[in-house]
Short mmCIF file of C-alpha atoms in Angstrom, two decimals:
data_model
loop_
_atom_site.label_atom_id
_atom_site.label_comp_id
_atom_site.label_asym_id
_atom_site.label_seq_id
_atom_site.Cartn_x
_atom_site.Cartn_y
_atom_site.Cartn_z
CA MET A 165 -117.03 -158.46 242.09
CA SER A 166 -119.88 -159.34 244.53
CA THR A 167 -119.59 -161.88 247.15
CA VAL A 168 -123.24 -163.50 249.27
CA SER A 169 -122.63 -164.28 252.63
CA THR A 170 -124.55 -167.80 253.88
CA HIS A 171 -126.44 -165.37 256.29
CA ASP A 172 -127.67 -163.42 254.14
CA ARG A 173 -131.34 -163.74 253.60
CA GLY A 174 -131.33 -161.93 250.18
CA TYR A 175 -133.73 -159.60 248.25
CA GLY A 176 -137.23 -158.90 250.11
CA TYR A 177 -140.73 -157.31 249.69
CA ALA A 178 -139.22 -154.46 251.22
CA HIS A 179 -136.84 -154.30 248.37
CA ALA A 180 -139.57 -155.28 245.63
CA VAL A 181 -141.63 -152.28 247.01
CA ARG A 182 -138.77 -149.86 247.42
CA MET A 183 -138.24 -150.49 243.20
CA GLU A 184 -142.31 -150.17 242.83
CA TRP A 185 -141.90 -146.82 244.28
CA ILE A 186 -138.97 -145.36 242.42
CA LYS A 187 -140.88 -146.66 239.15
CA LEU A 188 -143.92 -144.88 240.63
CA ARG A 189 -142.13 -141.94 241.25
CA THR A 190 -140.23 -141.15 237.96
CA LEU A 191 -142.57 -141.41 235.15
CA ARG A 192 -143.86 -137.93 234.51
CA SER A 193 -147.44 -139.79 232.52
CA THR A 194 -148.14 -141.01 236.29
CA ARG A 195 -147.98 -137.80 238.14
CA TRP A 196 -150.08 -135.61 235.49
CA THR A 197 -152.47 -138.83 235.46
CA LEU A 198 -152.82 -138.44 239.67
CA LEU A 199 -153.09 -134.54 239.23
CA ALA A 200 -156.04 -135.21 236.51
CA ALA A 201 -157.95 -137.33 239.02
CA ILE A 202 -157.78 -134.94 241.85
CA ALA A 203 -158.36 -131.47 239.52
CA SER A 204 -161.17 -133.27 238.05
CA ALA A 205 -163.22 -134.20 241.00
CA ILE A 206 -162.73 -130.64 241.83
CA GLY A 207 -163.73 -129.06 238.74
CA ILE A 208 -167.20 -131.74 238.44
CA ALA A 209 -167.90 -131.14 242.11
CA THR A 210 -167.96 -127.45 241.95
CA ALA A 211 -170.03 -127.55 239.02
CA VAL A 212 -172.50 -130.11 240.22
CA GLY A 213 -172.65 -127.66 243.77
CA ALA A 214 -173.19 -124.59 242.06
CA SER A 215 -175.88 -126.33 240.00
CA GLU A 216 -178.10 -127.99 243.16
CA HIS A 217 -181.57 -126.83 243.84
CA THR A 218 -182.73 -126.74 247.24
CA ASP A 219 -184.51 -129.65 247.66
CA PRO A 220 -184.67 -130.85 251.14
CA VAL A 221 -184.50 -134.61 250.33
CA SER A 222 -181.89 -134.97 248.10
CA ASP A 223 -178.75 -136.01 248.79
CA VAL A 224 -176.07 -133.26 248.39
CA THR A 225 -173.02 -135.20 249.97
CA ASN A 226 -173.90 -137.99 246.93
CA SER A 227 -174.42 -135.54 244.35
CA ILE A 228 -170.93 -133.22 244.61
CA LEU A 229 -168.78 -137.02 245.10
CA SER A 230 -170.19 -137.64 241.56
CA GLY A 231 -167.26 -135.33 240.97
CA VAL A 232 -164.29 -138.41 241.50
CA ALA A 233 -166.35 -140.24 238.87
CA PRO A 234 -163.62 -139.36 235.72
CA GLY A 235 -160.93 -140.01 239.15
CA LEU A 236 -162.32 -143.73 239.12
CA LEU A 237 -161.67 -144.04 235.60
CA LEU A 238 -158.86 -142.65 235.27
CA LEU A 239 -156.62 -144.13 238.35
CA GLY A 240 -158.51 -147.61 237.35
CA ILE A 241 -156.74 -147.47 233.68
CA LEU A 242 -153.40 -146.09 235.32
CA GLY A 243 -154.28 -149.47 237.51
CA VAL A 244 -154.05 -151.53 234.43
CA LEU A 245 -151.08 -149.63 232.10
CA THR A 246 -148.94 -150.21 235.63
CA MET A 247 -149.54 -153.29 234.69
CA THR A 248 -149.55 -154.10 231.06
CA SER A 249 -147.19 -151.42 230.19
CA GLU A 250 -144.34 -153.44 231.73
CA TYR A 251 -145.43 -155.94 229.20
CA SER A 252 -145.24 -153.81 226.32
CA SER A 253 -141.89 -151.82 226.78
CA GLY A 254 -139.65 -154.63 227.76
CA MET A 255 -139.59 -153.66 231.04
CA ILE A 256 -141.29 -156.84 232.54
CA LEU A 257 -137.86 -158.39 232.07
CA ALA A 258 -135.41 -156.30 234.08
CA THR A 259 -138.16 -156.07 236.71
CA LEU A 260 -138.28 -160.46 237.17
CA ALA A 261 -134.85 -159.96 236.33
CA ALA A 262 -134.52 -157.96 239.64
CA VAL A 263 -137.17 -159.70 241.70
CA PRO A 264 -137.78 -163.15 240.07
CA ASN A 265 -140.44 -163.88 242.62
CA ARG A 266 -143.71 -163.08 240.78
CA LEU A 267 -145.92 -163.08 243.92
CA ARG A 268 -143.61 -160.50 245.76
CA LEU A 269 -143.33 -158.34 242.98
CA LEU A 270 -147.25 -158.02 242.46
CA ALA A 271 -148.24 -157.63 246.22
CA ALA A 272 -145.60 -154.86 245.71
CA LYS A 273 -147.14 -153.25 243.10
CA ALA A 274 -150.41 -153.90 244.47
CA THR A 275 -149.33 -152.40 247.80
CA VAL A 276 -147.27 -149.26 246.26
CA PHE A 277 -150.09 -148.40 243.59
CA GLY A 278 -152.74 -149.14 245.89
CA LEU A 279 -151.32 -146.57 248.48
CA ALA A 280 -150.54 -144.15 246.23
CA ALA A 281 -154.26 -144.85 244.36
CA LEU A 282 -156.06 -144.42 247.75
CA ALA A 283 -153.93 -141.01 248.75
CA VAL A 284 -155.16 -139.55 245.91
CA GLY A 285 -158.58 -140.75 246.12
CA GLU A 286 -159.00 -139.48 249.49
CA ALA A 287 -157.55 -136.37 248.23
CA ALA A 288 -159.85 -135.88 245.13
CA ALA A 289 -163.07 -137.13 247.48
CA PHE A 290 -162.05 -134.58 250.29
CA LEU A 291 -160.99 -131.55 247.82
CA ALA A 292 -164.38 -132.33 245.65
CA PHE A 293 -166.41 -132.24 249.05
CA PHE A 294 -164.85 -128.90 250.00
CA ALA A 295 -165.07 -127.87 246.81
CA GLY A 296 -168.83 -128.96 245.81
CA SER A 297 -169.80 -127.53 249.43
CA ALA A 298 -168.60 -124.43 248.61
CA ALA A 299 -170.14 -124.01 245.20
CA LEU A 300 -173.49 -124.46 246.73
CA PRO A 301 -175.82 -121.45 246.18
CA GLN A 302 -177.07 -119.54 249.07
CA GLY A 303 -179.78 -121.00 251.15
CA GLN A 304 -178.51 -124.68 250.62
CA PRO A 305 -178.00 -126.34 253.33
CA ALA A 306 -174.16 -128.20 253.00
CA PRO A 307 -173.55 -130.75 254.11
CA ALA A 308 -170.62 -130.98 257.52
CA LEU A 309 -167.74 -133.35 258.07
CA ASP A 310 -169.39 -133.77 261.38
CA GLN A 311 -172.25 -136.10 260.22
CA PRO A 312 -171.02 -139.15 261.02
CA ALA A 313 -172.94 -140.52 257.71
CA VAL A 314 -171.47 -137.96 255.41
CA LEU A 315 -167.44 -138.18 256.37
CA ARG A 316 -168.09 -142.01 255.98
CA ALA A 317 -169.30 -140.70 252.21
CA VAL A 318 -166.51 -139.06 251.32
CA VAL A 319 -164.00 -141.31 253.28
CA LEU A 320 -165.31 -144.24 251.41
CA SER A 321 -165.43 -142.46 248.06
CA GLY A 322 -161.45 -142.36 247.95
CA ALA A 323 -161.59 -145.80 249.26
CA GLY A 324 -163.54 -146.57 246.31
CA LEU A 325 -161.31 -145.02 244.28
CA SER A 326 -157.94 -147.00 245.56
CA LEU A 327 -160.02 -150.35 245.12
CA VAL A 328 -161.21 -149.76 241.71
CA SER A 329 -157.66 -149.29 240.60
CA LEU A 330 -156.28 -152.20 242.18
CA LEU A 331 -158.92 -154.05 240.31
CA GLY A 332 -157.40 -152.74 237.13
CA LEU A 333 -154.14 -153.51 238.14
CA GLY A 334 -154.97 -157.21 238.53
CA LEU A 335 -156.61 -156.93 235.05
CA GLY A 336 -153.72 -155.65 234.06
CA ALA A 337 -152.27 -158.93 235.36
CA ILE A 338 -153.99 -161.06 234.13
CA LEU A 339 -153.95 -159.73 230.39
CA ARG A 340 -150.88 -158.13 230.08
CA HIS A 341 -151.69 -156.49 227.03
CA SER A 342 -152.78 -153.00 227.16
CA ALA A 343 -155.31 -152.76 224.63
CA VAL A 344 -157.38 -155.98 225.64
CA ALA A 345 -157.32 -155.01 229.15
CA LEU A 346 -158.43 -151.90 228.93
CA ALA A 347 -161.04 -152.29 227.15
CA VAL A 348 -162.75 -155.43 229.61
CA PHE A 349 -161.78 -152.81 232.30
CA VAL A 350 -163.28 -150.15 230.65
CA VAL A 351 -166.51 -152.34 230.00
CA GLY A 352 -166.69 -154.26 232.32
CA ALA A 353 -166.18 -152.19 235.71
CA LEU A 354 -168.11 -148.77 233.92
CA LEU A 355 -170.03 -149.37 231.14
CA VAL A 356 -172.08 -152.41 232.01
CA GLY A 357 -173.30 -150.66 234.33
CA GLN A 358 -175.22 -148.30 232.09
CA PHE A 359 -176.66 -151.06 230.30
CA ALA A 360 -177.33 -152.99 233.49
CA LEU A 361 -179.81 -150.08 234.47
CA VAL A 362 -181.64 -150.23 231.40
CA PHE A 363 -181.85 -154.21 230.79
CA ALA A 364 -181.15 -155.88 234.39
CA PRO A 365 -181.81 -152.28 236.99
CA SER A 366 -181.12 -155.39 240.16
CA ALA A 367 -177.51 -156.10 238.39
CA ALA A 368 -176.47 -152.23 238.61
CA ARG A 369 -175.82 -152.65 242.12
CA TYR A 370 -172.92 -154.74 241.52
CA VAL A 371 -170.89 -153.28 238.99
CA PRO A 372 -167.78 -151.42 240.23
CA LEU A 373 -168.88 -147.58 239.00
CA GLY A 374 -172.46 -148.23 240.43
CA ILE A 375 -171.10 -149.29 243.86
CA VAL A 376 -168.75 -146.22 243.93
CA ALA A 377 -171.51 -143.75 242.88
CA ASN A 378 -174.83 -145.46 244.87
CA SER A 379 -173.07 -147.33 247.76
CA LEU A 380 -170.01 -145.92 249.01
CA ALA A 381 -170.69 -141.70 247.65
CA VAL A 382 -173.69 -141.60 249.98
CA ALA A 383 -175.02 -139.80 253.10
CA THR A 384 -178.63 -141.65 252.98
CA PRO A 385 -178.15 -144.82 251.56
CA LYS A 386 -180.22 -145.99 248.54
CA ALA A 387 -182.82 -148.24 248.91
CA ASP A 388 -181.89 -149.74 245.11
CA ALA A 389 -177.98 -149.99 246.07
CA LEU A 390 -175.80 -151.78 248.35
CA SER A 391 -175.70 -150.53 251.67
CA PRO A 392 -171.82 -148.57 252.19
CA TRP A 393 -169.99 -151.34 254.04
CA ALA A 394 -171.51 -154.18 251.48
CA GLY A 395 -170.18 -152.18 248.20
CA LEU A 396 -166.99 -151.50 250.32
CA GLY A 397 -167.08 -155.34 251.16
CA LEU A 398 -167.80 -156.27 247.54
CA LEU A 399 -165.19 -153.81 245.87
CA CYS A 400 -162.76 -155.54 247.84
CA LEU A 401 -163.20 -158.77 246.65
CA TYR A 402 -163.89 -158.14 243.16
CA ALA A 403 -160.01 -156.34 243.73
CA ALA A 404 -158.80 -159.60 245.62
CA VAL A 405 -159.83 -161.72 242.94
CA ALA A 406 -158.48 -159.67 240.77
CA LEU A 407 -155.22 -159.34 242.21
CA GLY A 408 -155.26 -163.34 243.21
CA ALA A 409 -156.16 -164.33 239.52
CA GLY A 410 -153.40 -162.32 238.34
CA GLY A 411 -150.37 -162.91 240.68
CA TRP A 412 -151.12 -167.31 239.77
CA LEU A 413 -151.24 -166.94 236.24
CA LEU A 414 -147.88 -164.63 236.85
CA THR A 415 -146.56 -167.56 238.03
CA ARG A 416 -147.28 -170.41 235.99
CA ARG A 417 -146.98 -168.63 232.57
CA ASP A 418 -143.34 -167.33 230.93
CA SER A 419 -142.67 -164.31 230.81
CA MET B 247 -126.47 -182.10 238.84
CA ASP B 248 -125.39 -181.86 242.59
CA HIS B 249 -121.99 -180.23 243.05
CA ILE B 250 -121.82 -176.77 240.96
CA THR B 251 -119.77 -177.58 238.06
CA ALA B 252 -119.71 -174.01 236.50
CA PRO B 253 -120.87 -170.55 237.22
CA ILE B 254 -123.94 -171.33 234.41
CA GLU B 255 -124.86 -175.04 234.16
CA VAL B 256 -127.43 -176.30 231.40
CA HIS B 257 -128.63 -179.49 231.94
CA GLY B 258 -130.59 -181.46 229.97
CA LEU B 259 -132.78 -178.32 228.47
CA THR B 260 -135.62 -179.04 226.88
CA LYS B 261 -138.67 -176.52 226.20
CA ARG B 262 -141.45 -176.57 223.30
CA HIS B 263 -143.38 -173.86 221.99
CA GLY B 264 -147.02 -175.89 221.51
CA HIS B 265 -145.72 -178.48 219.15
CA VAL B 266 -142.48 -176.54 218.15
CA ILE B 267 -139.11 -178.05 220.27
CA ALA B 268 -137.49 -175.25 220.77
CA VAL B 269 -134.58 -176.12 222.94
CA ASP B 270 -133.89 -180.12 222.61
CA ALA B 271 -132.08 -182.20 225.96
CA LEU B 272 -129.60 -179.29 225.72
CA SER B 273 -126.35 -179.28 227.92
CA PHE B 274 -123.35 -177.16 228.48
CA ASP B 275 -121.55 -175.26 231.12
CA VAL B 276 -120.16 -171.77 231.05
CA GLN B 277 -116.88 -171.22 232.69
CA PRO B 278 -115.51 -168.35 234.72
CA GLY B 279 -112.34 -166.12 233.34
CA ARG B 280 -113.13 -166.38 229.88
CA VAL B 281 -115.95 -165.23 226.91
CA THR B 282 -118.49 -167.91 225.87
CA GLY B 283 -119.87 -167.15 222.34
CA PHE B 284 -122.51 -168.60 222.04
CA LEU B 285 -123.94 -168.94 218.14
CA GLY B 286 -126.60 -170.73 215.97
CA PRO B 287 -129.08 -169.49 213.56
CA ASN B 288 -132.17 -168.10 213.60
CA GLY B 289 -134.88 -169.75 215.61
CA ALA B 290 -131.92 -172.08 216.81
CA GLY B 291 -133.00 -171.20 220.63
CA LYS B 292 -130.53 -169.37 221.92
CA SER B 293 -132.70 -166.80 223.57
CA THR B 294 -134.83 -169.36 224.60
CA THR B 295 -132.16 -170.98 226.55
CA MET B 296 -130.60 -167.31 228.21
CA ARG B 297 -134.55 -166.48 228.98
CA ILE B 298 -134.50 -169.73 230.95
CA VAL B 299 -131.44 -169.33 232.34
CA VAL B 300 -132.70 -166.47 234.13
CA GLY B 301 -136.14 -167.49 235.08
CA LEU B 302 -138.24 -165.92 232.43
CA ASP B 303 -139.28 -168.97 231.04
CA ARG B 304 -140.36 -172.50 232.32
CA PRO B 305 -138.42 -175.37 230.89
CA ASP B 306 -140.21 -178.44 229.95
CA ASN B 307 -137.36 -181.11 231.17
CA GLY B 308 -134.01 -180.14 232.77
CA GLY B 309 -133.34 -177.15 234.11
CA THR B 310 -130.39 -174.26 234.41
CA ARG B 311 -128.66 -173.57 237.49
CA ILE B 312 -127.08 -170.23 238.13
CA ASN B 313 -124.07 -171.00 240.74
CA GLY B 314 -125.80 -174.12 241.66
CA MET B 315 -129.40 -172.24 241.83
CA PRO B 316 -132.16 -172.09 239.78
CA TYR B 317 -132.45 -168.28 238.97
CA ASN B 318 -135.03 -167.83 241.46
CA ARG B 319 -133.57 -168.67 244.42
CA LEU B 320 -130.52 -166.76 244.20
CA ARG B 321 -130.87 -164.24 247.31
CA TRP B 322 -129.77 -161.18 245.41
CA PRO B 323 -130.28 -161.97 241.80
CA LEU B 324 -128.83 -158.84 240.02
CA ARG B 325 -125.34 -159.10 242.01
CA GLU B 326 -125.04 -162.36 241.12
CA VAL B 327 -126.14 -162.30 237.20
CA GLY B 328 -126.44 -159.61 234.79
CA ALA B 329 -128.58 -159.89 231.69
CA LEU B 330 -129.17 -158.24 228.41
CA LEU B 331 -132.05 -159.92 226.80
CA GLU B 332 -133.52 -157.65 224.65
CA THR B 333 -132.49 -154.27 223.23
CA LYS B 334 -135.60 -152.06 225.07
CA ALA B 335 -136.31 -153.65 228.55
CA PHE B 336 -136.91 -150.21 230.16
CA HIS B 337 -140.24 -147.69 230.37
CA PRO B 338 -139.84 -145.53 227.35
CA GLY B 339 -140.92 -142.25 229.83
CA ARG B 340 -138.70 -142.63 232.31
CA SER B 341 -134.92 -141.77 232.47
CA ALA B 342 -132.27 -143.83 232.34
CA ARG B 343 -131.04 -142.69 236.05
CA GLY B 344 -134.74 -143.46 237.04
CA HIS B 345 -134.69 -146.85 235.24
CA LEU B 346 -131.28 -148.15 237.02
CA GLY B 347 -132.43 -145.98 240.46
CA ALA B 348 -135.03 -148.25 240.28
CA LEU B 349 -133.64 -151.93 239.38
CA ALA B 350 -130.53 -150.75 242.17
CA ALA B 351 -133.39 -150.29 244.71
CA GLY B 352 -134.63 -153.90 244.03
CA GLY B 353 -131.22 -155.59 243.52
CA GLY B 354 -130.52 -154.27 247.10
CA ILE B 355 -127.66 -152.39 245.36
CA PRO B 356 -125.66 -149.00 246.53
CA ARG B 357 -127.19 -145.99 244.75
CA ARG B 358 -123.57 -144.96 243.50
CA ARG B 359 -123.89 -147.80 241.65
CA VAL B 360 -126.20 -146.22 239.28
CA GLU B 361 -123.53 -143.01 238.50
CA GLU B 362 -121.06 -145.82 238.15
CA VAL B 363 -122.50 -148.04 235.21
CA LEU B 364 -123.94 -144.43 233.90
CA ASP B 365 -120.09 -143.65 233.47
CA LEU B 366 -119.32 -147.05 232.38
CA VAL B 367 -121.59 -146.57 229.16
CA GLY B 368 -120.86 -143.73 228.36
CA LEU B 369 -124.47 -142.45 229.28
CA THR B 370 -124.04 -139.88 232.11
CA ASN B 371 -125.14 -137.23 229.96
CA ALA B 372 -127.75 -138.38 228.74
CA ALA B 373 -129.02 -139.62 232.10
CA GLY B 374 -132.19 -137.71 232.81
CA ARG B 375 -133.67 -137.46 229.17
CA ARG B 376 -136.53 -140.36 229.14
CA ALA B 377 -134.73 -143.33 227.68
CA GLY B 378 -137.82 -143.54 224.80
CA THR B 379 -136.08 -140.55 222.52
CA PHE B 380 -132.51 -142.81 222.84
CA SER B 381 -131.06 -144.53 219.99
CA LEU B 382 -130.67 -148.18 219.26
CA GLY B 383 -127.11 -147.66 220.34
CA MET B 384 -127.57 -145.85 223.96
CA ALA B 385 -130.74 -148.15 224.17
CA GLN B 386 -128.28 -150.84 224.29
CA ARG B 387 -126.05 -149.32 226.13
CA LEU B 388 -128.60 -148.59 228.74
CA GLY B 389 -129.51 -152.38 229.02
CA ILE B 390 -125.77 -153.13 229.50
CA ALA B 391 -125.24 -150.79 232.72
CA ALA B 392 -128.39 -152.30 233.84
CA ALA B 393 -126.60 -155.65 233.55
CA MET B 394 -123.26 -154.08 235.15
CA LEU B 395 -125.82 -152.96 238.09
CA GLY B 396 -124.55 -155.09 240.61
CA ASP B 397 -121.05 -155.62 239.64
CA PRO B 398 -122.45 -159.70 238.80
CA GLY B 399 -120.09 -162.14 238.22
CA VAL B 400 -122.12 -164.66 235.79
CA LEU B 401 -123.27 -161.96 232.88
CA LEU B 402 -125.37 -162.88 230.31
CA LEU B 403 -125.49 -160.88 226.88
CA ASP B 404 -128.09 -161.65 223.77
CA GLU B 405 -127.02 -159.77 220.56
CA PRO B 406 -125.19 -157.12 222.82
CA ALA B 407 -124.08 -155.71 219.63
CA ASN B 408 -127.08 -154.82 218.00
CA GLY B 409 -127.11 -150.96 217.27
CA LEU B 410 -123.66 -150.16 218.10
CA ASP B 411 -121.23 -148.08 215.75
CA PRO B 412 -117.75 -149.33 215.00
CA VAL B 413 -116.75 -147.65 218.38
CA GLY B 414 -119.52 -149.00 220.40
CA ILE B 415 -118.73 -152.09 219.19
CA ARG B 416 -114.85 -152.18 219.56
CA TRP B 417 -115.71 -150.89 223.39
CA LEU B 418 -118.23 -153.87 223.99
CA ARG B 419 -115.80 -156.47 222.97
CA ASP B 420 -112.71 -154.64 225.19
CA LEU B 421 -115.47 -154.58 228.01
CA LEU B 422 -116.22 -158.15 227.29
CA ARG B 423 -112.97 -159.34 227.49
CA SER B 424 -112.05 -157.57 230.28
CA LEU B 425 -114.84 -158.64 232.35
CA ALA B 426 -113.57 -162.56 231.04
CA ALA B 427 -109.99 -161.29 232.49
CA GLU B 428 -111.28 -160.26 236.07
CA GLY B 429 -113.04 -163.88 236.91
CA ARG B 430 -116.17 -163.38 235.34
CA ALA B 431 -118.80 -165.64 233.40
CA VAL B 432 -119.71 -164.13 230.21
CA LEU B 433 -121.80 -165.78 228.00
CA VAL B 434 -122.77 -163.79 224.86
CA SER B 435 -124.79 -164.73 221.74
CA SER B 436 -124.43 -162.33 218.57
CA HIS B 437 -124.84 -162.86 214.72
CA LEU B 438 -122.18 -161.09 213.87
CA ILE B 439 -119.34 -163.92 213.28
CA GLY B 440 -116.29 -161.92 212.56
CA GLU B 441 -117.12 -160.23 215.96
CA MET B 442 -117.14 -163.58 217.55
CA ALA B 443 -114.32 -165.08 216.30
CA LEU B 444 -112.30 -161.44 217.66
CA THR B 445 -114.51 -161.67 221.25
CA ALA B 446 -114.77 -165.62 222.55
CA ASP B 447 -112.49 -167.86 223.91
CA GLN B 448 -115.20 -170.46 224.34
CA VAL B 449 -117.59 -171.28 221.40
CA VAL B 450 -120.88 -173.35 221.91
CA VAL B 451 -123.32 -173.46 218.92
CA ILE B 452 -126.60 -174.81 218.80
CA ASP B 453 -129.08 -175.81 215.67
CA ASN B 454 -132.51 -176.37 216.03
CA GLY B 455 -132.24 -176.46 220.15
CA ARG B 456 -129.58 -179.16 219.85
CA LEU B 457 -125.79 -178.80 220.71
CA ARG B 458 -123.55 -178.59 217.76
CA ALA B 459 -120.18 -177.64 219.41
CA ASP B 460 -118.56 -176.77 222.46
CA THR B 461 -115.34 -175.87 222.10
CA THR B 462 -112.27 -173.30 221.81
CA LEU B 463 -112.44 -170.60 219.52
CA ALA B 464 -108.84 -171.92 218.94
CA ALA B 465 -110.00 -176.07 218.55
CA LEU B 466 -113.19 -174.44 216.26
CA THR B 467 -110.94 -172.40 213.85
CA ALA B 468 -108.20 -175.15 213.19
CA GLU B 469 -110.72 -178.10 212.13
CA HIS B 470 -112.59 -175.55 209.92
CA GLY B 471 -110.25 -172.82 208.76
CA SER B 472 -112.55 -170.40 210.23
CA LEU B 473 -115.30 -170.01 212.58
CA GLU B 474 -117.47 -168.54 209.74
CA ASN B 475 -116.93 -171.86 208.14
CA ALA B 476 -117.62 -174.12 211.09
CA PHE B 477 -120.83 -171.90 211.70
CA LEU B 478 -121.83 -172.98 208.30
CA THR B 479 -120.75 -176.67 208.05
CA LEU B 480 -122.25 -177.10 212.03
CA THR B 481 -125.43 -175.53 211.34
CA THR B 482 -128.72 -176.49 209.04
CA ASN B 483 -128.78 -172.55 207.59
CA GLY B 484 -125.72 -173.13 205.99
CA GLU B 485 -126.65 -176.17 203.98
CA GLY B 486 -122.88 -176.35 203.36
CA GLY B 487 -121.26 -175.92 199.48
CA ARG B 488 -122.57 -172.14 199.39
CA ASP B 489 -120.35 -170.51 201.47
CA GLY B 490 -119.58 -167.74 198.89
CA ASP B 491 -123.05 -167.01 198.82
CA ARG B 492 -123.57 -166.94 202.44
CA ASP B 493 -121.23 -164.29 203.79
CA GLN B 494 -123.65 -162.27 204.84
CA ALA B 495 -126.65 -164.64 205.26
CA THR B 496 -126.46 -164.40 209.03
CA ASP B 497 -127.52 -160.28 208.71
CA VAL B 498 -129.20 -160.49 205.65
CA GLY B 499 -131.32 -163.38 206.25
CA ARG B 500 -132.43 -162.50 209.36
CA ILE B 501 -136.27 -162.96 210.42
CA PRO B 502 -137.80 -160.59 212.71
CA THR B 503 -139.37 -162.51 215.40
CA ARG B 504 -141.14 -161.23 218.78
CA ARG B 505 -138.72 -162.57 220.76
CA ASN B 506 -135.66 -160.94 218.40
CA PRO B 507 -136.97 -157.93 216.82
#
């Protein structure tokens, strides 16, 4: 049997991070979803790039980066499921047995999943950019990464994917049931924007999907959208509020 | 509760689910070196008590300690306590090895323990398979492997015999007896009274969340003739006097609940 020395501070955040990293790596469905996010970005960006018409005022970077949209949905859903599947499978019992500190657990999950989503998001954004640029018709001027506004658009698109996935993770921690959390995420983060465009166009700029599409993924900022940095800040705020509320509830509810 | 009286201490524990009192001022200790059987009808509060001991649910009153500490203040929880609370406490898409590897990392437990506990429960050959494909008995073995991962001195097992075949039940009984013989505290709940009569040294009987008996198996059997008679006399499930009709009541009358599917 193990004995515990009195000078030992015990398990910490690093142990929780290692646990969550192994959990992330050992699910085949997670790997496929992350790959699908990248593959769909490349595919759509190629199609969009190839059908781009010569138009000197259009933001070609923005058009191509629309390729990350399916990845946004996939990573957000994966974020929701990363939390809710703990409850639906019963895994949460084993997880909390190892790491009973709920806040430490959620922080570790957010770190591991957020960084993985950031890596995948940046990969999706850059590969979409290269694929879309390469697919542009002859004569169409291609954007270049040495233009600061273009580089910013690509980098922030990848970051946007990570932040939306963290919003999903937070929603999962708040709601715990997969179906409910997925519905709230898809409607709240994505569909509301479509309705807003029709009924309250001025509100559309605050919807996560709209922020990524019209504030982050732009080389030329749009008049009716938040500026890139304001959009990034608001997405950070959404993710922080969702994770904060999720953490607060995790520490107060029975598991 | 200033000094440590036992590896598991339950003191004045009360837990309400809405208006229903699941556990009502329950107190008992679980001592090392023996198997303590935790008995009671469905809904008596066994699972609720065990969930509170491992920090999953919060009590409304009273408390529980393991080695003198509330669970969430243990420095290395998995090295001090092994718990099996539900048959399926794993993600169905992950392999047994991946599941145990993740828990070992979280518990600060050397990786080689994963192979050791897989071997202990006889799952080495199935370790790479998705755990979602496991039979009930294999799932239960994986849960026991997870409980044994940190080589803990305290074990809490809720219905560990669920889904095990006769060979598995015999194996589990021998395992629990040997763990207790090594000086560990073993608290095990079961609906299988006959099995408990072969496994337990000490018996804690609860009913409607209240303590009905906390004594040795020998004393309880001597007083009531058999553990089954004792159970039926001490709990309202038995209603008394209809022993013949209730031989299998504990299994046949089992009502699935969210906590006890």
